[in-house]
Short mmCIF file of C-alpha atoms in Angstrom, two decimals:
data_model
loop_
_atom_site.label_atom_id
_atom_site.label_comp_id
_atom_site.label_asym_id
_atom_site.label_seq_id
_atom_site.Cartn_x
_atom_site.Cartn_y
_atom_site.Cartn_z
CA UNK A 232 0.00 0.00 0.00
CA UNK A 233 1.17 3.09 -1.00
CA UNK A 234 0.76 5.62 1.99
CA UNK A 235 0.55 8.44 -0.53
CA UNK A 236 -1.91 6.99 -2.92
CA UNK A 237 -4.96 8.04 -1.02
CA UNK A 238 -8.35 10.30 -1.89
CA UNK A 239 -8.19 12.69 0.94
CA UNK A 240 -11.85 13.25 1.40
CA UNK A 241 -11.76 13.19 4.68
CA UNK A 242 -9.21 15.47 6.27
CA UNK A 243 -9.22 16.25 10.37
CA UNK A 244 -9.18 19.72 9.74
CA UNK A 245 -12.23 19.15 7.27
CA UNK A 246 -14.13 18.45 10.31
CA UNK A 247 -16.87 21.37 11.61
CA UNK A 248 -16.39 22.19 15.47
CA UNK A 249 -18.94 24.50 16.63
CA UNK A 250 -19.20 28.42 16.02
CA UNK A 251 -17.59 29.27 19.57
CA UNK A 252 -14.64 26.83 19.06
CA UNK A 253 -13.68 27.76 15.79
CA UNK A 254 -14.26 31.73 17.04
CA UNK A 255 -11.33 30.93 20.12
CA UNK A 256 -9.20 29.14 17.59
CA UNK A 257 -8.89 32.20 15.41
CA UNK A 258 -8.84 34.80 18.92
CA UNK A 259 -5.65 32.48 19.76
CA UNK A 260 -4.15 33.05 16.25
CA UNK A 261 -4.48 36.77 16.37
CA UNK A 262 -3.28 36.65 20.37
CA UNK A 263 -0.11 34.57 19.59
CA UNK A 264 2.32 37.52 19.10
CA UNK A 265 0.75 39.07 22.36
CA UNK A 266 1.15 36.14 24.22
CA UNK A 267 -2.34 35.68 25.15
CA UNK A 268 -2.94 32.55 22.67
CA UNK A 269 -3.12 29.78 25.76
CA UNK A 270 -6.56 31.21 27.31
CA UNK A 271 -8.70 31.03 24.27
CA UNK A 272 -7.45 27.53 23.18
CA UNK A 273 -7.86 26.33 26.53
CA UNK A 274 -11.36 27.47 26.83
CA UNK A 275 -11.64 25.72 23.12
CA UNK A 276 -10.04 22.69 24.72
CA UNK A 277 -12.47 22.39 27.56
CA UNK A 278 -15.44 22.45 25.08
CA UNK A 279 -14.32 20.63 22.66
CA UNK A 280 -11.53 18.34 24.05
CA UNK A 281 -12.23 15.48 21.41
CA UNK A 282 -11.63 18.19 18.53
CA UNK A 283 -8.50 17.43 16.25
CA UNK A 284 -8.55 21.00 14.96
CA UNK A 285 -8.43 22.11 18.43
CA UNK A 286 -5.76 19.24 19.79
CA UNK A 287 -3.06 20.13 16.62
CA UNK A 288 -3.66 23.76 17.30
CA UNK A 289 -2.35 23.66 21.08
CA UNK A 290 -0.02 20.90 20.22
CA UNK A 291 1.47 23.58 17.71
CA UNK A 292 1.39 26.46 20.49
CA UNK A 293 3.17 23.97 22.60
CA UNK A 294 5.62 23.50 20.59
CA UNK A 295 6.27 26.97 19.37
CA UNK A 296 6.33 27.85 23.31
CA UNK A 297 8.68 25.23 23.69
CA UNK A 298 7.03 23.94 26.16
CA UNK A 299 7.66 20.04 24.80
CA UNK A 300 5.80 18.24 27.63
CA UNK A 301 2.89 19.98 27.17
CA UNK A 302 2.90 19.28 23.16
CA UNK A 303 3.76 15.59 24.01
CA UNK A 304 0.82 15.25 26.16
CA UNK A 305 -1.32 16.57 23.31
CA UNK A 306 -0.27 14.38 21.19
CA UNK A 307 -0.87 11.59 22.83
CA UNK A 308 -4.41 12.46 23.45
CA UNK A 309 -4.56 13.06 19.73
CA UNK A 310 -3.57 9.86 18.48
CA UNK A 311 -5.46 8.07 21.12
CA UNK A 312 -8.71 9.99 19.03
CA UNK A 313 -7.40 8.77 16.05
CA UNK A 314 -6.55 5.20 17.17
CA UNK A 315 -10.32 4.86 18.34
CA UNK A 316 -11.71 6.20 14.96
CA UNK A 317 -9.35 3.70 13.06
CA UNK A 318 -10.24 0.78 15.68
CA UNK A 319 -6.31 0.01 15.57
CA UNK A 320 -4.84 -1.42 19.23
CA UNK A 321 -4.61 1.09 21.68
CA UNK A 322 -1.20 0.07 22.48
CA UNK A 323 1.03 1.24 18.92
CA UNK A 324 3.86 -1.39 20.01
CA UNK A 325 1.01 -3.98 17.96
CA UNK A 326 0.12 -2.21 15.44
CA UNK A 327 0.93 -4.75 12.29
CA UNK A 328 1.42 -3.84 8.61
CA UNK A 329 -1.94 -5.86 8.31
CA UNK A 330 -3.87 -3.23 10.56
CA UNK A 331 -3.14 -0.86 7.73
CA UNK A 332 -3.79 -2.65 4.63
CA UNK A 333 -7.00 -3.58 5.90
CA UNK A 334 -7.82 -0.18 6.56
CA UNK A 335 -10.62 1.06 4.49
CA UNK A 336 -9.71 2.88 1.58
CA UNK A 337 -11.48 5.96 2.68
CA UNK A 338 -9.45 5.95 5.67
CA UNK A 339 -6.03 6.43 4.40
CA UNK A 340 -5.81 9.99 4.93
CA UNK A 341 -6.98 8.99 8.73
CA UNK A 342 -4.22 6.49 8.61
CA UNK A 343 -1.23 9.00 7.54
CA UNK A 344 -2.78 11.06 10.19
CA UNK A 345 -2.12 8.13 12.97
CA UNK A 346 1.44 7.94 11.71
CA UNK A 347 2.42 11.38 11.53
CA UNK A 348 1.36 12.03 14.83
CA UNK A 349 3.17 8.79 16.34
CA UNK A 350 6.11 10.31 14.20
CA UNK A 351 4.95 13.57 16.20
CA UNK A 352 5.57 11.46 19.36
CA UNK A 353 8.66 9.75 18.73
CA UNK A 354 9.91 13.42 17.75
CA UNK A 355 8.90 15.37 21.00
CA UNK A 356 10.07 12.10 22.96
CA UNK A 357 13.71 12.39 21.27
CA UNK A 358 13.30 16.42 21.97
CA UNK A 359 12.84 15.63 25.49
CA UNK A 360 16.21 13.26 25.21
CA UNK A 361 13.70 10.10 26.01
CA UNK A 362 15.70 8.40 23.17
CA UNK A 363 14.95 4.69 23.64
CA UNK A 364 11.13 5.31 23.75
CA UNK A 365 11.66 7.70 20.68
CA UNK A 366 13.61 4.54 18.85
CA UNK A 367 11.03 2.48 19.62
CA UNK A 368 8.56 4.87 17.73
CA UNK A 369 10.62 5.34 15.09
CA UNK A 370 11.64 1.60 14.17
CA UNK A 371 7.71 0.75 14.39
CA UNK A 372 7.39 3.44 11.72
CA UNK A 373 10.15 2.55 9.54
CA UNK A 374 9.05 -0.89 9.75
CA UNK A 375 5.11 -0.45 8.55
CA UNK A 376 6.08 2.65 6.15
CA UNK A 377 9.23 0.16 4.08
CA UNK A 378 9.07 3.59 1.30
CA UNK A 379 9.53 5.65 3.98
CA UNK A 380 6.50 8.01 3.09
CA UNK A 381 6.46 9.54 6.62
CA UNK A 382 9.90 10.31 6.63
CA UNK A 383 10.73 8.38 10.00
CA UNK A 384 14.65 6.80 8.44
CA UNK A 385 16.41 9.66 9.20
CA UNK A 386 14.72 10.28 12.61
CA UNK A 387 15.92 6.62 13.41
CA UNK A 388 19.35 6.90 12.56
CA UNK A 389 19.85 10.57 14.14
CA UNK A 390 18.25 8.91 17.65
CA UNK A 391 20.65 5.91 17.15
CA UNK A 392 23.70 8.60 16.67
CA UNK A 393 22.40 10.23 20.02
CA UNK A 394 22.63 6.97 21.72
CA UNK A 395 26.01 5.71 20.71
CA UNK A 396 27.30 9.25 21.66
#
């Protein structure tokens, strides 16, 4: 299966959230520079904590902030979301290359979703200089992505550098 042979018709940002979520999404956008962003996705957060949109848009605050915990624990959440939605095991350590060829075809963008955001993980993890649990992540990703489609190789071999050092 090619990972980027797929009919994104369903995208997570595709996905409606309602008037007063999308409305603090865009106040934390224009509030970033101020440094007043966290409040508004917060308060988006607490009504709508199942909401991708709002999930990758703290995960990305997070991030920018620095504040790597905080963006790990986001992701997390996320891709336990998406893990539910794609009834794949909860734990990723078992997730087979059969769990994504059976996927539905009209899935596949949900599926590149699930790996990019364990790549997400594996990344903040190695960040955070948790390298074996990063390695882990990345070696399950190199092995059920063999074209490397998600971009996980060099991720792998920079964590293994880090450890021999």
């Amino acid at each position: 299966m090619d990972l980027l042979d797929f009919d994104p018709n369903e995208l997570y940002f595709q996905q409606e959230d309602s008037e007063e979520v999308q409305q603090l999404i865009l106040k934390a956008g224009g509030a970033y520079e101020s440094g007043a962003a966290e409040l508004p996705l917060l308060q988006a957060f607490v009504r709508s904590p199942e909401s991708l949109n709002v999930l990758v848009a703290l995960n990305r605050f997070y991030y920018y902030q620095h504040r790597l915990s905080e963006a790990l624990l986001i992701s997390e959440k996320a891709l336990r979301i998406i893990t539910a939605r794609l009834q794949f095991p909860e734990d990723w350590q078992t997730l087979q290359l059969n769990h994504i060829s059976n996927a539905p075809k009209d899935q596949l963008s949900w599926v590149r979703l699930y790996l990019f955001t364990l790549k997400s993980i594996g990344f903040l993890k190695m960040r955070l200089y948790e390298m074996e649990p990063s390695k882990a992540i990345f070696e399950k990703l190199v092995a059920l992505d063999r074209e490397d489609r998600i971009g996980a190789r060099a991720l792998l071999e920079l964590v293994n550098q880090k450890i021999q050092e």
